[in-house]
XYZ file of C-alpha atoms in Angstrom:
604
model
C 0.000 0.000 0.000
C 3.210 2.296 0.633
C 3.496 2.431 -2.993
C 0.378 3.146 -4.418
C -0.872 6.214 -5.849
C -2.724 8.054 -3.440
C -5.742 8.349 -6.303
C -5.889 4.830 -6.647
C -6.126 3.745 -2.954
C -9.129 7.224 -2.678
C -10.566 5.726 -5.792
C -10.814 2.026 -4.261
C -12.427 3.419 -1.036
C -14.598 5.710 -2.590
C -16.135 3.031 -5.075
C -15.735 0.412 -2.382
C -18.200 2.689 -0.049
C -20.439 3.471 -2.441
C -21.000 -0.093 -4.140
C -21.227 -1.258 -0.460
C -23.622 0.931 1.475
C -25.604 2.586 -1.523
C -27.525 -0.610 -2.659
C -28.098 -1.268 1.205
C -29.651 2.153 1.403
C -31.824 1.136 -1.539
C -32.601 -1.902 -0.091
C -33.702 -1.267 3.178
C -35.789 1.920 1.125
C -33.864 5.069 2.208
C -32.774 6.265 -0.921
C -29.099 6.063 -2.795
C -28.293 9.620 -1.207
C -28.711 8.341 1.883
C -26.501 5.604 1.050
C -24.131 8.279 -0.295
C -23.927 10.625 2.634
C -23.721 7.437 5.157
C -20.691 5.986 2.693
C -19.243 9.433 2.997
C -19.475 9.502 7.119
C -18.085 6.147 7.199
C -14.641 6.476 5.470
C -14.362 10.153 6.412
C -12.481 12.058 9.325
C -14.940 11.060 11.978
C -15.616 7.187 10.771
C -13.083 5.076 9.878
C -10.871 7.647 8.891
C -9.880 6.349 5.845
C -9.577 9.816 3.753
C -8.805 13.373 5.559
C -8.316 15.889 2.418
C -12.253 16.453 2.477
C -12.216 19.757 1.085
C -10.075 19.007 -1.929
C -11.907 15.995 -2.864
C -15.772 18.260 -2.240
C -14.529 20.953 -4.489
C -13.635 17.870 -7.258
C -16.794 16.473 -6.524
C -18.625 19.817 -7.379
C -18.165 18.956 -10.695
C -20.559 16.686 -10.311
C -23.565 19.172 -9.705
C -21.918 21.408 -12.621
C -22.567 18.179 -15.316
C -26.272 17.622 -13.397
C -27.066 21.369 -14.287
C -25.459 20.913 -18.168
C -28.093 17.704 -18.462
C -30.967 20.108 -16.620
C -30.037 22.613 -19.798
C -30.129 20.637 -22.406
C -33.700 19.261 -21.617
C -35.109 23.372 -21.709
C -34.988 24.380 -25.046
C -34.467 28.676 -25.241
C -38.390 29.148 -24.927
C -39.205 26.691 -22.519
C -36.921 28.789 -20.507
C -38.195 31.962 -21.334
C -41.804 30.909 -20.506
C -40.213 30.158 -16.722
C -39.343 33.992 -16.421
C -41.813 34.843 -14.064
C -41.659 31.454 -11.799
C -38.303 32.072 -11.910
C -37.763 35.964 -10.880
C -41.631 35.528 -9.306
C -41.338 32.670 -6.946
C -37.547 32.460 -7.065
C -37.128 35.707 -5.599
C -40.447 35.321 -3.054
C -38.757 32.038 -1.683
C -35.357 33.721 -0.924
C -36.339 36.908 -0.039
C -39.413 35.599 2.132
C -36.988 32.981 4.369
C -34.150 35.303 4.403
C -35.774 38.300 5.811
C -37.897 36.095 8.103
C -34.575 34.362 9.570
C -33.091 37.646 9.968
C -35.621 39.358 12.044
C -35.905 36.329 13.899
C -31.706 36.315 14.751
C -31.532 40.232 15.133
C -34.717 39.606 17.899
C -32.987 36.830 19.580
C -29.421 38.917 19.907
C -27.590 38.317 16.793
C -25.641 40.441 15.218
C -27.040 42.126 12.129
C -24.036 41.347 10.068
C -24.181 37.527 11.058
C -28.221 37.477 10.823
C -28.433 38.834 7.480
C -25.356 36.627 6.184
C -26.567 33.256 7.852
C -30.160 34.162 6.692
C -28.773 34.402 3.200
C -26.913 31.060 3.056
C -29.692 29.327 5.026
C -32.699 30.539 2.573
C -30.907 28.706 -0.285
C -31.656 24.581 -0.719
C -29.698 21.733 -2.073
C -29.986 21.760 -6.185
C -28.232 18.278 -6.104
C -30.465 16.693 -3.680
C -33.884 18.390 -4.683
C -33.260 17.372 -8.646
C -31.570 14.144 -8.248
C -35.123 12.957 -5.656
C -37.522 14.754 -8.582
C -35.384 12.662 -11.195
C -36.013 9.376 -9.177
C -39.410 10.357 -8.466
C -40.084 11.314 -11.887
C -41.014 14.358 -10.343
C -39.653 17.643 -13.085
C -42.340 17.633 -15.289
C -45.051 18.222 -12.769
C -45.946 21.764 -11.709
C -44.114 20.804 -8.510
C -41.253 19.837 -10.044
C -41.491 23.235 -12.320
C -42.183 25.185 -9.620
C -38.683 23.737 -7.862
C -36.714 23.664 -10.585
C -37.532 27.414 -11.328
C -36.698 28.340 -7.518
C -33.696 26.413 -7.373
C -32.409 28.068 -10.589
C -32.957 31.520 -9.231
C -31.315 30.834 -5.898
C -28.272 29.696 -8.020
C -28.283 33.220 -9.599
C -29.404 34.841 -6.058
C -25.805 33.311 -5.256
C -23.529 35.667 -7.411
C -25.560 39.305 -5.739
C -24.793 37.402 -2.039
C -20.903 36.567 -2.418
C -20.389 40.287 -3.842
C -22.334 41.324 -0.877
C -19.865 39.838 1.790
C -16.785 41.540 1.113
C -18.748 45.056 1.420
C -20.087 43.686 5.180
C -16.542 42.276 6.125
C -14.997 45.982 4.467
C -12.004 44.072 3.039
C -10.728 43.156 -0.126
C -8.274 41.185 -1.651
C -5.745 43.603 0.325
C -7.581 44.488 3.517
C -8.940 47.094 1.563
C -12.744 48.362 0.785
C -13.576 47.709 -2.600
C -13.565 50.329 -4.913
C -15.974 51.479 -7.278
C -13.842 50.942 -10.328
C -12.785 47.337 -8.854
C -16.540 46.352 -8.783
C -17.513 47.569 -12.393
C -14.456 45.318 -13.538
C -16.023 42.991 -11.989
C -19.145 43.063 -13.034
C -18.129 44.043 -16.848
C -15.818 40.730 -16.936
C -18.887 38.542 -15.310
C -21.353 40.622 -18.298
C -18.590 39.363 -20.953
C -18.059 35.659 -20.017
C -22.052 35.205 -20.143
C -22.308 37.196 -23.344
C -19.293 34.660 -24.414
C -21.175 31.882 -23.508
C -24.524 32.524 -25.431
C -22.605 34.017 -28.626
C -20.123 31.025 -28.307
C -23.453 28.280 -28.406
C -25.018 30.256 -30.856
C -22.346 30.297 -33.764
C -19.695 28.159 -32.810
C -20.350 25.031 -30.472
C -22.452 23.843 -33.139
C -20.115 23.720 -35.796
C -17.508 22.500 -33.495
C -19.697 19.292 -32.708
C -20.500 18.997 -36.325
C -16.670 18.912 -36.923
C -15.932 16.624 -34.516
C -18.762 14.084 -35.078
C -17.086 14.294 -39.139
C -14.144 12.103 -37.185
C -16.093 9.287 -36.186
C -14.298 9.195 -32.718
C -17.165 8.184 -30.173
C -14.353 8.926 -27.335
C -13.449 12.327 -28.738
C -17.285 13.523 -28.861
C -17.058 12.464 -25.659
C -13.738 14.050 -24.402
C -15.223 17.579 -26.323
C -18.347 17.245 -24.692
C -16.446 17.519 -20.911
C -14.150 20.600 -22.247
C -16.844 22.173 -23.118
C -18.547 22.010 -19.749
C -14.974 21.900 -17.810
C -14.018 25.151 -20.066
C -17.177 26.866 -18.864
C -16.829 26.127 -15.257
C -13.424 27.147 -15.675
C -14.012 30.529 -17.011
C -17.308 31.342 -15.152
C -15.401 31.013 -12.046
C -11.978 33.157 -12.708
C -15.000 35.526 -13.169
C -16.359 34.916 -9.592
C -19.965 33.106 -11.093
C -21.052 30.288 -10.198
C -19.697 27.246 -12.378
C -23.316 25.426 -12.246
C -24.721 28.514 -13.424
C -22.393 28.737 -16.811
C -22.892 24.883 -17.779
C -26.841 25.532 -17.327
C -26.964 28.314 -19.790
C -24.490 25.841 -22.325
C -26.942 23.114 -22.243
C -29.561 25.290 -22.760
C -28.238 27.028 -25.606
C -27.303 22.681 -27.180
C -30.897 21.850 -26.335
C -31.729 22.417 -29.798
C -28.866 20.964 -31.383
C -29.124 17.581 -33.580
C -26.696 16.445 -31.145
C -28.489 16.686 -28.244
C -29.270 13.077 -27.264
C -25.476 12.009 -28.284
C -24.632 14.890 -25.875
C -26.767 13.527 -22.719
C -25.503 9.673 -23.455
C -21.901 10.652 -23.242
C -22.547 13.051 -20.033
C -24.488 11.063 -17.642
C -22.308 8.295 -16.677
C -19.981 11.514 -15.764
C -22.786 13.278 -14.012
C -23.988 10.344 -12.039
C -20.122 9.383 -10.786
C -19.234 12.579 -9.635
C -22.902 13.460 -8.311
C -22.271 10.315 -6.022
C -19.091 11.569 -5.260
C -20.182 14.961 -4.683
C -22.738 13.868 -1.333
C -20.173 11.443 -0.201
C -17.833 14.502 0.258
C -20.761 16.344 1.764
C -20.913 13.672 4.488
C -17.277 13.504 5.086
C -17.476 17.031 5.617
C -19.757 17.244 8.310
C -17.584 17.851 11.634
C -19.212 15.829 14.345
C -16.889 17.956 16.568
C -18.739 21.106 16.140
C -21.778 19.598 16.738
C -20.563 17.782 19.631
C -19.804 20.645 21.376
C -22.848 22.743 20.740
C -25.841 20.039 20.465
C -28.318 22.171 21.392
C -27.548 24.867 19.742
C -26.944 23.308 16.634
C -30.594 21.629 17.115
C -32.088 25.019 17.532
C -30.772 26.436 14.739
C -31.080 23.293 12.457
C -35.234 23.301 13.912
C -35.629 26.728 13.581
C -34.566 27.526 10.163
C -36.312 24.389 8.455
C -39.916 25.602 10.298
C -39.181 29.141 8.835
C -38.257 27.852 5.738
C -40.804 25.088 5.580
C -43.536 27.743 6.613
C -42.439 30.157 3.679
C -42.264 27.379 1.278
C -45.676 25.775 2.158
C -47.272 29.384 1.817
C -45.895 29.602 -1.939
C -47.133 26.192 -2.548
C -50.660 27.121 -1.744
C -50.032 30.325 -3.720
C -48.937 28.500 -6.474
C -52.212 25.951 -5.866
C -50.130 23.227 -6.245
C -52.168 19.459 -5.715
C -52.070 18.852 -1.997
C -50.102 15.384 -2.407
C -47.275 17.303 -3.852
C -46.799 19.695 -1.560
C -45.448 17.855 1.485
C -42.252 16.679 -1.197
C -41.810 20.450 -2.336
C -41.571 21.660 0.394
C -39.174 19.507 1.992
C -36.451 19.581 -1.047
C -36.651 22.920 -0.741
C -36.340 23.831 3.215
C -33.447 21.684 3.728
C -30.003 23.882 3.274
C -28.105 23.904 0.250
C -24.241 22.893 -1.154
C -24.001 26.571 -2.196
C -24.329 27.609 1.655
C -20.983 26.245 2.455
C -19.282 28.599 -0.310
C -20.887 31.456 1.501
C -20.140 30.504 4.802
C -16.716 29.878 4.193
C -16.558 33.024 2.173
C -17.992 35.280 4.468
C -15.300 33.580 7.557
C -12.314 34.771 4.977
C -14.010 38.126 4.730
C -14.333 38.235 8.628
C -17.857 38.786 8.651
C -17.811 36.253 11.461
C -15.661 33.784 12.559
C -14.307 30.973 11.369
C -16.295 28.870 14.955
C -19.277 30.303 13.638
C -19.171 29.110 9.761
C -18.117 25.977 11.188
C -21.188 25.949 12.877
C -23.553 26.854 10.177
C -21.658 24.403 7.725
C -22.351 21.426 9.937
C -26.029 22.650 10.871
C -26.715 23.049 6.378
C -24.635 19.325 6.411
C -27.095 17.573 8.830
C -30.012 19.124 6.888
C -28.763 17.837 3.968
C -28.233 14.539 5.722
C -31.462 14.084 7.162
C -33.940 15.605 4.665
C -33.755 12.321 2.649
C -34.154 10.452 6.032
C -37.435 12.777 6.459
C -38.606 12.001 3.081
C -38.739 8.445 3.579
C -40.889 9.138 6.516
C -43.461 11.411 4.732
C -43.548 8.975 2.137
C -44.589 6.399 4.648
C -46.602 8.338 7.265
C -47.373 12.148 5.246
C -48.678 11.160 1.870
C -50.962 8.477 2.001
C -53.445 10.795 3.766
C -53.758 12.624 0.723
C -54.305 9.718 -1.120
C -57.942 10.798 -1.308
C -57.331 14.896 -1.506
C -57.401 16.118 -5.197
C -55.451 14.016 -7.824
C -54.683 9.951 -6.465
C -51.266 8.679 -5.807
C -50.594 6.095 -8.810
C -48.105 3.337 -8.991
C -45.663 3.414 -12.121
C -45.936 1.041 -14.864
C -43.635 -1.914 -13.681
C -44.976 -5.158 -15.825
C -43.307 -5.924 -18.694
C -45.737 -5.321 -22.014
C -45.755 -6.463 -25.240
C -48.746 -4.832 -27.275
C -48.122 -3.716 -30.875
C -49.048 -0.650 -30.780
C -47.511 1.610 -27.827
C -49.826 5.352 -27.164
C -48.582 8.165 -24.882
C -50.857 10.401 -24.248
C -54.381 9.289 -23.622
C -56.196 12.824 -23.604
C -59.205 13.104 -26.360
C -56.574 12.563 -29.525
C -55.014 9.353 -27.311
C -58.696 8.149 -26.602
C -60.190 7.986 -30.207
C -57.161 6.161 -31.859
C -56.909 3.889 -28.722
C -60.391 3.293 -29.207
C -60.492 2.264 -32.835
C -57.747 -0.006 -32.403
C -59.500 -1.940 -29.562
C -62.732 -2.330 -31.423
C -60.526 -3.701 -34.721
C -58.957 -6.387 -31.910
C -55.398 -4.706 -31.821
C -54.100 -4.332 -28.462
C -52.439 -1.245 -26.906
C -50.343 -0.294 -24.547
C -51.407 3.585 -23.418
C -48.945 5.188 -21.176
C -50.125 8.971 -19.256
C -48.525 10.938 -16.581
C -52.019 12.790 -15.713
C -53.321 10.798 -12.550
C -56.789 12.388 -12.055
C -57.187 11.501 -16.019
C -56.095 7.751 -15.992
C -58.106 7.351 -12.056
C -61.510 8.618 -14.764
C -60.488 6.722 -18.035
C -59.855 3.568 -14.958
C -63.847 3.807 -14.022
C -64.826 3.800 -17.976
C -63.282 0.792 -18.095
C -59.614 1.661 -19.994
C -56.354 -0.026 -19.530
C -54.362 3.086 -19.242
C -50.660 2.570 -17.166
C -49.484 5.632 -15.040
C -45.698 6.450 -16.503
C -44.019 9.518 -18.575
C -43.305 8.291 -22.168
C -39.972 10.663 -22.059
C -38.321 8.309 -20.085
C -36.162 5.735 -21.631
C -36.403 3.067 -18.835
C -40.900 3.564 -18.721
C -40.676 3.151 -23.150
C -38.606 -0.373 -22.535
C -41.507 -1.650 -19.667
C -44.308 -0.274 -21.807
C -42.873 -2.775 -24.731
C -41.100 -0.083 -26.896
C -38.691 -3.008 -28.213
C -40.923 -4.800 -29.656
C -44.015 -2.675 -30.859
C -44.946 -2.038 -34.290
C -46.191 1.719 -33.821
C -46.038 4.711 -31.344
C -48.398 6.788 -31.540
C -47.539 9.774 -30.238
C -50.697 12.038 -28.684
C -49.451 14.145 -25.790
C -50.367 18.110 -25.396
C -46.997 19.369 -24.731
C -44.774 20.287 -28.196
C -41.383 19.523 -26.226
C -42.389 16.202 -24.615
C -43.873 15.025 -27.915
C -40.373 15.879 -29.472
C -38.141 14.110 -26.703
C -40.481 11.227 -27.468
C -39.727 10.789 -30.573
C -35.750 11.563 -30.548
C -35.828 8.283 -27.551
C -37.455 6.553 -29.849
C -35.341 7.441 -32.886
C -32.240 6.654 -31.069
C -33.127 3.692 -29.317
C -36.130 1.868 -31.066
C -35.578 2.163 -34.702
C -38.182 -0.131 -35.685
C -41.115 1.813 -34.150
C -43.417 3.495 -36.867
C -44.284 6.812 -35.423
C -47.628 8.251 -35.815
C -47.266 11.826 -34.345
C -49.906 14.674 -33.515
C -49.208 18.188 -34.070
C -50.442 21.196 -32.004
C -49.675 23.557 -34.481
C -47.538 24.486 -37.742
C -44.012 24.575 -36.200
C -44.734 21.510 -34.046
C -45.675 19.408 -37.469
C -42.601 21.125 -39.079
C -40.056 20.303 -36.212
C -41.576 16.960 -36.571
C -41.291 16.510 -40.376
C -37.718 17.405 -39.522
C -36.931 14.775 -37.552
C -38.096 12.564 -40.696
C -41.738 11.509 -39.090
C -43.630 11.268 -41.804
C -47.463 10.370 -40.484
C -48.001 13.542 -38.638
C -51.630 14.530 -38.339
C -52.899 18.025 -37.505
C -55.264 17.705 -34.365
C -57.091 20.303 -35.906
C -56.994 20.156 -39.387
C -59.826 17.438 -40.266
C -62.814 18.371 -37.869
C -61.985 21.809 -39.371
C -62.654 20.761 -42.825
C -66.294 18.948 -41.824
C -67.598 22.248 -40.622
C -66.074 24.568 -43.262
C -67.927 22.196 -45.414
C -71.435 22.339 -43.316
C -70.846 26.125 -43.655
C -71.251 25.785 -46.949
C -74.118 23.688 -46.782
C -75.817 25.863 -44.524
C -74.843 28.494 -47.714
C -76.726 26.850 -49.971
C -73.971 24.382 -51.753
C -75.391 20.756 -52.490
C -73.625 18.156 -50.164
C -71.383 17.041 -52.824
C -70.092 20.710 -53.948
C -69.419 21.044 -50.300
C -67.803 17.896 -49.771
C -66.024 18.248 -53.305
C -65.047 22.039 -52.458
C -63.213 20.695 -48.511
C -61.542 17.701 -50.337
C -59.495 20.151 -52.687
C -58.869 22.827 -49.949
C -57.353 19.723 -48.148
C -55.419 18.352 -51.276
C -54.318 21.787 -51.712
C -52.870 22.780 -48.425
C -50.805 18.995 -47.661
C -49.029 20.003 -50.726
C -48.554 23.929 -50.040
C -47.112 22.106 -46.577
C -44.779 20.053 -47.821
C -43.691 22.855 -50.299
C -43.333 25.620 -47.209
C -40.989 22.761 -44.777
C -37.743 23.397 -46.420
C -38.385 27.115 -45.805
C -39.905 26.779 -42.355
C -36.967 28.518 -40.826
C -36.744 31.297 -43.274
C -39.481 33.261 -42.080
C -39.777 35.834 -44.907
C -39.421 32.743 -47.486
C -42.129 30.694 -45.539
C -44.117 33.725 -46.017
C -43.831 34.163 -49.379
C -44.498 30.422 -50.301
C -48.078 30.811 -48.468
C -48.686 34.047 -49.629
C -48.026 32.397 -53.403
C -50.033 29.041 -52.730
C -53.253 30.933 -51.306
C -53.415 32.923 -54.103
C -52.508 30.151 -56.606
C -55.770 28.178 -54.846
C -58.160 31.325 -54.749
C -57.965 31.481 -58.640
C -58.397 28.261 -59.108
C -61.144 28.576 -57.160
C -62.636 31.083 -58.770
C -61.955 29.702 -62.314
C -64.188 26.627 -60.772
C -67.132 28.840 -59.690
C -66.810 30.821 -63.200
C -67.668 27.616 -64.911
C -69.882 26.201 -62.678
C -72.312 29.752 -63.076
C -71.548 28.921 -67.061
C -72.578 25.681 -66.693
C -75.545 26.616 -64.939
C -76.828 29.394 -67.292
C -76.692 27.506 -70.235
């Protein structure tokens, strides 16, 4: 052992925890972070005391949330996250702002220091990003409006971040030299933090892109996947010489790759990364925790771990009712989110070096946000036991996942009115189905009609393999949102080839992002029903039943071809324009030539 590498002999422990004491935690129904966090106590400074340099191997391990924020990017495509704006700034700022100035008052009454109070209050009102999205990934929990609602706060408090570490030299009146900041020294700042974001966006917008493209040209899987790590190490990198946060920079890279053709290539070669280093990442956290703080202020460190999980669980249930979230959901929300967060040790430690307090007292608060951290999945296992099955019966029912293995032909996510009729017809012709919907209250209705529907989201790889993706013949594809029914089909592009995909479009750029992904049976949900009453219109006008019917089949001849002439163009607005504008007027004269001779006909 004398002459090992010191990496190797870290690396063996740290795997040999993990693989050890994670699937126990699963087993025994605690959770993998659990596991994690327990691993981490066990080999650290206060278990076995197998590794010491805990703070070097955390700020590694970091990395970890920085690739989990990349992946979180490249599932929000540039208007998704512009439609979060006002959760965002709305709730994002209510949450911190709310617990922060609550927790102060509270400190200032009971004798603390205002410098202390409104620095602790700061670091406590933020939560744990890795913890709260890896338990909504596992719980399949980020596409429901709790899960947006989180998300959106979570990505807020890691902007709320950047304002609170320029905050704490100004309280501790020192810079880099002992010096106060000067005015010219914080518009450096800030102009170098404005460039490296405007870097970023102008960098994903004209060159990553052709940089992929490049690279994929080699054929080198492990060089897509060594480019896809310098780009998010290079980001982290320069996002914080710049003082921002690193999570913050490979969040807005992902989003600005969400709509890139190599998207899905992107997440494969990421997440093994991501998960490693994630793991990593919370057994640091519970090496970190110093047992001999706490040891020597028990009480106090229960009072202050108590007191600012009721304020913050008080707050946080408050915007959950604002929000009207479903009752069953709100128990889990609010828990992620009252818990303390990783970024609380940067500005604890931060605010110690800029002797806003001392270095006793960050210790403190450090092991108080560490315990939270420890025990909030702990807690969740006991509201998931205890908490939620008394709202079983409030609002929308608590469903059970798809689990059995299926093996139906034809495979339908989404089983709202579209999802209903095709599912339908295909019973009553004998074909079985397989329908898959993430809408509870709609599956417990379609349940009491009679309908096989299975609970499950069809964007998720491991749900598409139970529900018999492997070995259908067809997906349909039927759900309401544009985004979903686009990750659908890019799963099962790259991982089910042989599926035939019938796809519904909400609108004209959902049917042409659609056509561009080379679906080919994509039917407007619109478009027909539209047609039968244009043509009773014209009944009701006078026109005999078959003029009518005659007159809607040649609109509808018509306009499938002036759509497949507009796709190529679809991104060329002014072109797309032009192509319509040419078409309608192409059909109006024929039209018009057609009710010329008709009156002819007529009169003689």
């Amino acid at each position: 052992m004398q002459h090992m590498p010191a990496w190797l002999i870290n690396s063996f422990i740290y795997l040999s925890a993990a693989v050890l004491v994670v699937p126990l935690s699963k087993v025994l129904g605690l959770g993998s972070i659990i596991g994690y966090l327990a691993a981490g106590i066990a080999i650290g400074p206060w278990g076995l005391g197998l590794v010491t340099n805990v703070e070097d191997i955390l700020h590694f391990a970091e990395f970890g949330v920085v690739l989990m924020l990349f992946m979180v990017g490249l599932e929000l495509e540039p208007q998704r996250l512009w439609s979060l704006r006002r959760p965002i700034f709305g709730w994002g700022s209510a949450q911190v702002l709310g617990c922060a100035v609550l927790l102060a008052l509270i400190a200032c009454v009971l004798g603390v220091p205002w410098r202390i109070a409104l620095v602790g209050s700061l670091g406590l009102a933020l939560s744990s990003t890795a913890i709260a999205l890896q338990v909504m990934d596992e719980r399949n929990l980020l596409r429901t409006g709790s899960g947006q609602a989180a998300f959106s706060i979570l990505l807020f408090q890691d902007v709320a971040a950047i304002p609170i570490l320029a905050l704490l030299p100004l309280l501790g009146a020192v810079g880099q030299a002992h010096e106060p900041l000067s005015l010219s020294q914080t518009a450096i700042k800030a102009v170098q933090a404005l460039a490296v974001i405007g870097g970023i966006i102008l960098g994903g917008r004209l060159l990553m892109r052709p940089l992929f493209r490049w690279i994929a040209r080699s054929r080198t899987p492990e060089i897509f996947t060594a480019a896809s790590l310098l780009l998010v190490v290079g980001i982290a990198a320069l996002m914080q010489l710049v003082g921002l946060s690193m999570a913050l920079g490979a969040f807005l890279a992902g989003v600005l790759l969400a709509e890139s053709e190599y998207r899905r290539e992107l997440e494969t070669n990421i997440e093994p990364f991501k998960g490693l280093l994630l793991g990593l990442f919370f057994i640091a956290v519970g090496m970190g925790i110093d047992f001999g703080v706490l040891l020597q202020s028990p009480g106090r460190v229960a009072l202050i771990l108590a007191g600012f999980m009721a304020v913050k669980a008080l707050v946080i249930w408050t915007l959950a009712r604002g929000m009207q979230l479903p009752y069953q959901e709100r128990p889990v929300f609010t828990l992620l989110l009252a818990q303390g967060g990783e970024f609380a040790f940067v500005v604890f430690q931060a605010a110690a070096g800029a002797n806003v307090f001392s270095d006793e007292t960050a210790s403190l608060l450090v092991g108080t946000v560490a315990v939270s951290m420890l025990l909030s999945p702990l807690v969740l296992v006991a509201v998931d036991r205890l908490v939620l099955p008394r709202y079983a019966h409030c609002g929308v029912p608590v469903l059970e996942e798809i689990s059995e293995q299926q093996q139906a032909p034809v495979l339908i996510a989404g089983f709202g009115r579209y999802g209903q009729i095709v599912s339908r017809v295909l019973v009553a012709e004998g074909f079985a189905t397989t329908v898959l919907d993430h809408d509870a209250e709609m599956i417990e209705a379609a349940r009491k009609f009679g309908y096989r529907v299975f609970y499950g989201d069809a964007t998720r790889l491991d749900l598409l393999r139970t529900a018999g993706a492997a070995t259908a013949k067809v997906l349909v594809i039927a759900v309401d949102d544009v985004e979903q029914s686009l990750e659908i089909v890019d799963l099962a592009q790259a991982h089910f080839p042989q599926l035939e995909i019938v796809a519904r479009a909400r609108d004209v750029t959902h049917w042409n992002k659609l056509r561009e992904r080379k679906v080919m049976r994509v039917e407007r949900e619109l478009f027909e029903s539209s047609l039968v009453s244009a043509r009773s219109v014209l009944e009701i006008l006078g026109r005999s039943h078959e003029d009518a019917s005659a007159s809607a089949v040649r609109f509808r001849t018509h306009n499938l071809a002036l759509f497949e002439k507009m796709h190529p163009y679809y991104r060329d607005q002014a072109k797309m324009v032009a192509v319509i504008k040419e078409g309608r007027a192409q059909f109006e004269a024929q039209m018009a030539q057609e009710r010329a001779e008709r009156s002819n006909h007529t009169q003689s």
